Amino acid sequence: FAGALAAALGDTLGTEIGSASNGAAHALPSFRVVPHGTPGAVSLAGFVATMAGGLVLLVAVVGADLLRWEPAIAQSSGWLLCGSALVAAAAGGSAIESLVTGLAPGIARVPGWIRNLLTTLTGAAIARLVVGAPGT
């Protein structure tokens, strides 16, 4: 769940911060320079904002004491594990949407909720992979 939220927050922050930045935006997977706001484009500022979204969510998760729900995260190294999982979920979820949009430009015409579903499901899967299955 937290991975899905990290991906959604990261994608939103990356889009908003990246669009407002002065740096170059690049289309994936070719990395050619494109105008800001191009579907699937990424910028350095947007990428940093995306990863920051995962860290922001880590603070929220810790603050809400949700970590005790997952025994693997409750260990002493759990904070690093959780932070890594959420940053990876934010970056991976956002990147997969950009990559798919770059590979198939017609996907930009797909309703936003479907692209967001792809982003959040990817983020949830990445977080689960980083943390591992319960009891492992």
Short mmCIF file of N, CA and C in Angstrom, two decimals:
data_model
loop_
_atom_site.label_atom_id
_atom_site.label_comp_id
_atom_site.label_asym_id
_atom_site.label_seq_id
_atom_site.Cartn_x
_atom_site.Cartn_y
_atom_site.Cartn_z
N PHE A 1 0.82 -1.20 0.00
CA PHE A 1 0.00 0.00 0.00
C PHE A 1 0.87 1.26 0.00
N ALA A 2 1.86 1.26 0.90
CA ALA A 2 2.74 2.42 0.98
C ALA A 2 3.53 2.59 -0.32
N GLY A 3 3.90 1.49 -0.96
CA GLY A 3 4.60 1.57 -2.25
C GLY A 3 3.74 2.21 -3.32
N ALA A 4 2.46 1.86 -3.34
CA ALA A 4 1.53 2.46 -4.31
C ALA A 4 1.40 3.96 -4.06
N LEU A 5 1.27 4.34 -2.78
CA LEU A 5 1.19 5.77 -2.46
C LEU A 5 2.48 6.51 -2.81
N ALA A 6 3.62 5.88 -2.55
CA ALA A 6 4.90 6.50 -2.89
C ALA A 6 5.01 6.73 -4.40
N ALA A 7 4.57 5.76 -5.19
CA ALA A 7 4.62 5.90 -6.64
C ALA A 7 3.69 7.02 -7.11
N ALA A 8 2.49 7.08 -6.55
CA ALA A 8 1.54 8.13 -6.95
C ALA A 8 2.07 9.51 -6.56
N LEU A 9 2.56 9.65 -5.33
CA LEU A 9 3.11 10.93 -4.89
C LEU A 9 4.34 11.29 -5.69
N GLY A 10 5.22 10.33 -5.90
CA GLY A 10 6.43 10.59 -6.68
C GLY A 10 6.12 11.02 -8.09
N ASP A 11 5.16 10.36 -8.74
CA ASP A 11 4.79 10.73 -10.10
C ASP A 11 4.21 12.13 -10.16
N THR A 12 3.37 12.46 -9.19
CA THR A 12 2.77 13.80 -9.16
C THR A 12 3.84 14.86 -8.92
N LEU A 13 4.71 14.64 -7.94
CA LEU A 13 5.76 15.62 -7.67
C LEU A 13 6.70 15.75 -8.86
N GLY A 14 7.06 14.63 -9.46
CA GLY A 14 7.95 14.68 -10.62
C GLY A 14 7.34 15.46 -11.77
N THR A 15 6.07 15.27 -12.01
CA THR A 15 5.38 15.99 -13.09
C THR A 15 5.32 17.48 -12.80
N GLU A 16 4.91 17.84 -11.60
CA GLU A 16 4.73 19.26 -11.28
C GLU A 16 6.05 20.00 -11.15
N ILE A 17 7.00 19.43 -10.44
CA ILE A 17 8.31 20.08 -10.26
C ILE A 17 9.08 20.07 -11.58
N GLY A 18 9.06 18.94 -12.26
CA GLY A 18 9.78 18.84 -13.53
C GLY A 18 9.26 19.81 -14.57
N SER A 19 7.95 19.99 -14.63
CA SER A 19 7.36 20.92 -15.61
C SER A 19 7.74 22.36 -15.30
N ALA A 20 7.96 22.67 -14.03
CA ALA A 20 8.29 24.04 -13.63
C ALA A 20 9.79 24.32 -13.68
N SER A 21 10.60 23.30 -13.90
CA SER A 21 12.05 23.50 -13.86
C SER A 21 12.57 24.08 -15.17
N ASN A 22 13.78 24.60 -15.10
CA ASN A 22 14.43 25.17 -16.29
C ASN A 22 15.29 24.16 -17.03
N GLY A 23 15.57 23.02 -16.41
CA GLY A 23 16.43 22.02 -17.03
C GLY A 23 15.75 21.34 -18.21
N ALA A 24 16.54 20.61 -18.95
CA ALA A 24 16.03 19.92 -20.13
C ALA A 24 15.15 18.74 -19.73
N ALA A 25 14.14 18.47 -20.53
CA ALA A 25 13.30 17.29 -20.37
C ALA A 25 13.68 16.31 -21.47
N HIS A 26 13.67 15.03 -21.14
CA HIS A 26 14.08 14.00 -22.09
C HIS A 26 12.99 12.95 -22.23
N ALA A 27 12.78 12.51 -23.48
CA ALA A 27 11.82 11.43 -23.74
C ALA A 27 12.49 10.10 -23.45
N LEU A 28 11.74 9.19 -22.86
CA LEU A 28 12.25 7.83 -22.65
C LEU A 28 11.69 6.93 -23.74
N PRO A 29 12.39 5.98 -24.23
CA PRO A 29 13.72 5.54 -23.85
C PRO A 29 14.84 6.18 -24.66
N SER A 30 14.54 7.07 -25.60
CA SER A 30 15.56 7.62 -26.50
C SER A 30 16.42 8.71 -25.86
N PHE A 31 15.94 9.35 -24.80
CA PHE A 31 16.60 10.46 -24.10
C PHE A 31 16.80 11.70 -24.98
N ARG A 32 16.02 11.82 -26.06
CA ARG A 32 16.11 13.05 -26.85
C ARG A 32 15.43 14.18 -26.09
N VAL A 33 15.93 15.40 -26.28
CA VAL A 33 15.38 16.57 -25.59
C VAL A 33 14.02 16.90 -26.20
N VAL A 34 13.04 17.11 -25.34
CA VAL A 34 11.67 17.44 -25.75
C VAL A 34 11.17 18.59 -24.88
N PRO A 35 10.10 19.28 -25.29
CA PRO A 35 9.54 20.36 -24.46
C PRO A 35 8.98 19.83 -23.15
N HIS A 36 9.06 20.64 -22.09
CA HIS A 36 8.45 20.28 -20.81
C HIS A 36 6.96 20.05 -21.04
N GLY A 37 6.42 19.08 -20.35
CA GLY A 37 5.00 18.75 -20.48
C GLY A 37 4.74 17.67 -21.50
N THR A 38 5.78 17.23 -22.23
CA THR A 38 5.61 16.15 -23.19
C THR A 38 5.30 14.86 -22.43
N PRO A 39 4.22 14.15 -22.79
CA PRO A 39 3.90 12.91 -22.08
C PRO A 39 5.08 11.94 -22.08
N GLY A 40 5.41 11.45 -20.91
CA GLY A 40 6.51 10.49 -20.78
C GLY A 40 7.88 11.11 -20.61
N ALA A 41 7.99 12.43 -20.70
CA ALA A 41 9.29 13.08 -20.57
C ALA A 41 9.72 13.13 -19.11
N VAL A 42 11.04 13.10 -18.89
CA VAL A 42 11.60 13.20 -17.55
C VAL A 42 12.68 14.27 -17.53
N SER A 43 12.85 14.90 -16.38
CA SER A 43 13.92 15.88 -16.19
C SER A 43 14.63 15.54 -14.89
N LEU A 44 15.82 16.09 -14.72
CA LEU A 44 16.58 15.84 -13.49
C LEU A 44 15.80 16.35 -12.28
N ALA A 45 15.26 17.56 -12.37
CA ALA A 45 14.50 18.12 -11.24
C ALA A 45 13.27 17.27 -10.95
N GLY A 46 12.60 16.80 -11.98
CA GLY A 46 11.43 15.95 -11.78
C GLY A 46 11.80 14.62 -11.16
N PHE A 47 12.93 14.05 -11.58
CA PHE A 47 13.38 12.77 -11.03
C PHE A 47 13.74 12.90 -9.56
N VAL A 48 14.43 13.97 -9.21
CA VAL A 48 14.78 14.21 -7.80
C VAL A 48 13.50 14.40 -6.97
N ALA A 49 12.54 15.15 -7.51
CA ALA A 49 11.27 15.35 -6.81
C ALA A 49 10.52 14.03 -6.64
N THR A 50 10.61 13.16 -7.64
CA THR A 50 9.97 11.85 -7.56
C THR A 50 10.53 11.04 -6.39
N MET A 51 11.85 10.98 -6.30
CA MET A 51 12.47 10.23 -5.20
C MET A 51 12.18 10.88 -3.86
N ALA A 52 12.12 12.21 -3.82
CA ALA A 52 11.78 12.90 -2.58
C ALA A 52 10.37 12.51 -2.13
N GLY A 53 9.49 12.23 -3.07
CA GLY A 53 8.14 11.79 -2.73
C GLY A 53 8.17 10.51 -1.90
N GLY A 54 9.08 9.59 -2.25
CA GLY A 54 9.22 8.37 -1.47
C GLY A 54 9.70 8.65 -0.06
N LEU A 55 10.61 9.60 0.09
CA LEU A 55 11.10 9.95 1.42
C LEU A 55 10.03 10.68 2.23
N VAL A 56 9.26 11.53 1.58
CA VAL A 56 8.17 12.22 2.27
C VAL A 56 7.18 11.19 2.81
N LEU A 57 6.87 10.20 2.00
CA LEU A 57 5.95 9.17 2.46
C LEU A 57 6.54 8.35 3.59
N LEU A 58 7.86 8.13 3.57
CA LEU A 58 8.50 7.42 4.68
C LEU A 58 8.24 8.14 5.99
N VAL A 59 8.36 9.46 5.98
CA VAL A 59 8.10 10.24 7.19
C VAL A 59 6.65 10.04 7.64
N ALA A 60 5.73 10.04 6.70
CA ALA A 60 4.32 9.84 7.05
C ALA A 60 4.08 8.45 7.61
N VAL A 61 4.69 7.44 7.01
CA VAL A 61 4.51 6.06 7.47
C VAL A 61 5.09 5.90 8.87
N VAL A 62 6.28 6.43 9.07
CA VAL A 62 6.90 6.33 10.39
C VAL A 62 6.06 7.08 11.42
N GLY A 63 5.63 8.27 11.05
CA GLY A 63 4.82 9.08 11.95
C GLY A 63 3.52 8.41 12.35
N ALA A 64 2.96 7.66 11.45
CA ALA A 64 1.70 6.96 11.73
C ALA A 64 1.94 5.60 12.39
N ASP A 65 3.21 5.21 12.54
CA ASP A 65 3.59 3.95 13.16
C ASP A 65 3.01 2.74 12.43
N LEU A 66 2.98 2.84 11.11
CA LEU A 66 2.48 1.72 10.32
C LEU A 66 3.51 0.61 10.17
N LEU A 67 4.76 0.91 10.49
CA LEU A 67 5.81 -0.08 10.29
C LEU A 67 5.63 -1.32 11.15
N ARG A 68 4.96 -1.20 12.28
CA ARG A 68 4.81 -2.36 13.15
C ARG A 68 3.89 -3.41 12.54
N TRP A 69 3.18 -3.09 11.46
CA TRP A 69 2.32 -4.05 10.80
C TRP A 69 3.13 -5.08 10.02
N GLU A 70 4.34 -4.75 9.67
CA GLU A 70 5.18 -5.64 8.85
C GLU A 70 6.40 -6.05 9.66
N PRO A 71 6.46 -7.29 10.14
CA PRO A 71 7.58 -7.71 11.00
C PRO A 71 8.95 -7.50 10.37
N ALA A 72 9.07 -7.69 9.06
CA ALA A 72 10.38 -7.53 8.42
C ALA A 72 10.87 -6.09 8.52
N ILE A 73 9.95 -5.14 8.59
CA ILE A 73 10.33 -3.74 8.66
C ILE A 73 10.57 -3.31 10.10
N ALA A 74 10.03 -4.02 11.04
CA ALA A 74 10.12 -3.62 12.45
C ALA A 74 11.51 -3.85 13.04
N GLN A 75 12.38 -4.56 12.33
CA GLN A 75 13.73 -4.79 12.81
C GLN A 75 14.51 -3.47 12.84
N SER A 76 15.69 -3.50 13.47
CA SER A 76 16.48 -2.27 13.59
C SER A 76 16.87 -1.69 12.24
N SER A 77 17.06 -2.54 11.24
CA SER A 77 17.41 -2.05 9.90
C SER A 77 16.16 -1.70 9.10
N GLY A 78 15.00 -1.79 9.73
CA GLY A 78 13.74 -1.58 9.03
C GLY A 78 13.56 -0.21 8.44
N TRP A 79 14.08 0.82 9.11
CA TRP A 79 13.91 2.18 8.60
C TRP A 79 14.61 2.34 7.26
N LEU A 80 15.82 1.80 7.16
CA LEU A 80 16.56 1.87 5.90
C LEU A 80 15.86 1.04 4.83
N LEU A 81 15.39 -0.13 5.22
CA LEU A 81 14.68 -1.00 4.29
C LEU A 81 13.40 -0.32 3.78
N CYS A 82 12.64 0.26 4.70
CA CYS A 82 11.39 0.93 4.31
C CYS A 82 11.69 2.13 3.42
N GLY A 83 12.68 2.92 3.79
CA GLY A 83 13.05 4.08 2.97
C GLY A 83 13.47 3.66 1.58
N SER A 84 14.28 2.61 1.50
CA SER A 84 14.72 2.11 0.20
C SER A 84 13.54 1.62 -0.62
N ALA A 85 12.63 0.90 0.04
CA ALA A 85 11.45 0.39 -0.67
C ALA A 85 10.59 1.51 -1.22
N LEU A 86 10.39 2.57 -0.43
CA LEU A 86 9.51 3.66 -0.85
C LEU A 86 10.15 4.54 -1.92
N VAL A 87 11.45 4.78 -1.81
CA VAL A 87 12.13 5.56 -2.85
C VAL A 87 12.15 4.75 -4.15
N ALA A 88 12.43 3.46 -4.06
CA ALA A 88 12.42 2.61 -5.25
C ALA A 88 11.02 2.54 -5.86
N ALA A 89 10.00 2.47 -5.01
CA ALA A 89 8.62 2.43 -5.50
C ALA A 89 8.25 3.73 -6.20
N ALA A 90 8.64 4.85 -5.61
CA ALA A 90 8.34 6.15 -6.22
C ALA A 90 9.04 6.29 -7.57
N ALA A 91 10.34 6.00 -7.58
CA ALA A 91 11.11 6.14 -8.82
C ALA A 91 10.66 5.12 -9.87
N GLY A 92 10.48 3.88 -9.46
CA GLY A 92 10.10 2.84 -10.41
C GLY A 92 8.71 3.00 -10.98
N GLY A 93 7.76 3.35 -10.13
CA GLY A 93 6.40 3.56 -10.61
C GLY A 93 6.30 4.70 -11.60
N SER A 94 6.97 5.79 -11.26
CA SER A 94 6.98 6.95 -12.16
C SER A 94 7.72 6.64 -13.46
N ALA A 95 8.86 5.95 -13.33
CA ALA A 95 9.66 5.64 -14.52
C ALA A 95 8.93 4.71 -15.47
N ILE A 96 8.19 3.74 -14.93
CA ILE A 96 7.51 2.79 -15.82
C ILE A 96 6.43 3.51 -16.64
N GLU A 97 5.75 4.47 -16.01
CA GLU A 97 4.75 5.23 -16.77
C GLU A 97 5.42 6.04 -17.87
N SER A 98 6.53 6.69 -17.55
CA SER A 98 7.26 7.48 -18.56
C SER A 98 7.79 6.59 -19.67
N LEU A 99 8.33 5.43 -19.31
CA LEU A 99 8.88 4.51 -20.30
C LEU A 99 7.79 3.97 -21.21
N VAL A 100 6.68 3.53 -20.65
CA VAL A 100 5.59 3.00 -21.46
C VAL A 100 5.02 4.09 -22.37
N THR A 101 4.87 5.30 -21.82
CA THR A 101 4.36 6.41 -22.63
C THR A 101 5.33 6.76 -23.75
N GLY A 102 6.64 6.71 -23.45
CA GLY A 102 7.65 6.99 -24.48
C GLY A 102 7.69 5.93 -25.56
N LEU A 103 7.49 4.68 -25.17
CA LEU A 103 7.52 3.59 -26.15
C LEU A 103 6.25 3.52 -26.98
N ALA A 104 5.13 3.93 -26.40
CA ALA A 104 3.84 3.87 -27.09
C ALA A 104 3.14 5.21 -26.91
N PRO A 105 3.50 6.21 -27.75
CA PRO A 105 2.93 7.56 -27.57
C PRO A 105 1.42 7.60 -27.54
N GLY A 106 0.76 6.64 -28.15
CA GLY A 106 -0.71 6.61 -28.14
C GLY A 106 -1.27 6.41 -26.74
N ILE A 107 -0.44 5.93 -25.81
CA ILE A 107 -0.94 5.71 -24.45
C ILE A 107 -1.28 7.02 -23.77
N ALA A 108 -0.74 8.13 -24.26
CA ALA A 108 -1.07 9.44 -23.68
C ALA A 108 -2.56 9.73 -23.84
N ARG A 109 -3.20 9.09 -24.81
CA ARG A 109 -4.64 9.28 -25.00
C ARG A 109 -5.45 8.37 -24.10
N VAL A 110 -4.79 7.45 -23.43
CA VAL A 110 -5.47 6.56 -22.49
C VAL A 110 -5.86 7.39 -21.27
N PRO A 111 -7.04 7.16 -20.71
CA PRO A 111 -7.45 7.94 -19.53
C PRO A 111 -6.39 7.93 -18.44
N GLY A 112 -6.24 9.06 -17.77
CA GLY A 112 -5.23 9.22 -16.72
C GLY A 112 -5.34 8.18 -15.63
N TRP A 113 -6.55 7.75 -15.30
CA TRP A 113 -6.69 6.80 -14.20
C TRP A 113 -6.06 5.46 -14.54
N ILE A 114 -6.02 5.11 -15.82
CA ILE A 114 -5.39 3.85 -16.21
C ILE A 114 -3.88 3.97 -16.09
N ARG A 115 -3.30 5.11 -16.53
CA ARG A 115 -1.87 5.33 -16.38
C ARG A 115 -1.50 5.38 -14.90
N ASN A 116 -2.36 6.01 -14.08
CA ASN A 116 -2.09 6.08 -12.65
C ASN A 116 -2.17 4.70 -12.01
N LEU A 117 -3.07 3.87 -12.47
CA LEU A 117 -3.17 2.51 -11.96
C LEU A 117 -1.88 1.74 -12.27
N LEU A 118 -1.36 1.89 -13.47
CA LEU A 118 -0.09 1.26 -13.84
C LEU A 118 1.02 1.74 -12.91
N THR A 119 1.06 3.04 -12.65
CA THR A 119 2.09 3.62 -11.78
C THR A 119 1.99 3.05 -10.37
N THR A 120 0.79 3.05 -9.80
CA THR A 120 0.64 2.63 -8.41
C THR A 120 0.83 1.12 -8.24
N LEU A 121 0.36 0.31 -9.20
CA LEU A 121 0.57 -1.13 -9.11
C LEU A 121 2.06 -1.47 -9.20
N THR A 122 2.76 -0.74 -10.07
CA THR A 122 4.21 -0.95 -10.18
C THR A 122 4.89 -0.57 -8.87
N GLY A 123 4.51 0.57 -8.30
CA GLY A 123 5.10 1.00 -7.03
C GLY A 123 4.85 -0.01 -5.92
N ALA A 124 3.65 -0.53 -5.84
CA ALA A 124 3.32 -1.53 -4.82
C ALA A 124 4.16 -2.79 -5.02
N ALA A 125 4.31 -3.24 -6.26
CA ALA A 125 5.10 -4.44 -6.54
C ALA A 125 6.58 -4.24 -6.20
N ILE A 126 7.11 -3.08 -6.54
CA ILE A 126 8.52 -2.80 -6.24
C ILE A 126 8.75 -2.76 -4.74
N ALA A 127 7.88 -2.10 -4.00
CA ALA A 127 8.03 -2.03 -2.55
C ALA A 127 7.99 -3.43 -1.94
N ARG A 128 7.09 -4.27 -2.42
CA ARG A 128 6.99 -5.64 -1.90
C ARG A 128 8.26 -6.42 -2.23
N LEU A 129 8.81 -6.24 -3.42
CA LEU A 129 10.03 -6.93 -3.79
C LEU A 129 11.21 -6.50 -2.91
N VAL A 130 11.30 -5.20 -2.63
CA VAL A 130 12.41 -4.70 -1.80
C VAL A 130 12.28 -5.21 -0.37
N VAL A 131 11.08 -5.15 0.18
CA VAL A 131 10.85 -5.56 1.58
C VAL A 131 10.88 -7.09 1.69
N GLY A 132 10.38 -7.79 0.70
CA GLY A 132 10.31 -9.24 0.75
C GLY A 132 8.95 -9.70 1.26
N ALA A 133 8.68 -10.96 1.07
CA ALA A 133 7.42 -11.54 1.52
C ALA A 133 7.40 -11.62 3.05
N PRO A 134 6.21 -11.53 3.66
CA PRO A 134 6.13 -11.66 5.11
C PRO A 134 6.78 -12.95 5.59
N GLY A 135 7.55 -12.83 6.65
CA GLY A 135 8.18 -14.00 7.24
C GLY A 135 9.48 -14.43 6.58
N THR A 136 9.98 -13.63 5.58
CA THR A 136 11.24 -14.01 4.93
C THR A 136 12.37 -13.16 5.44
#
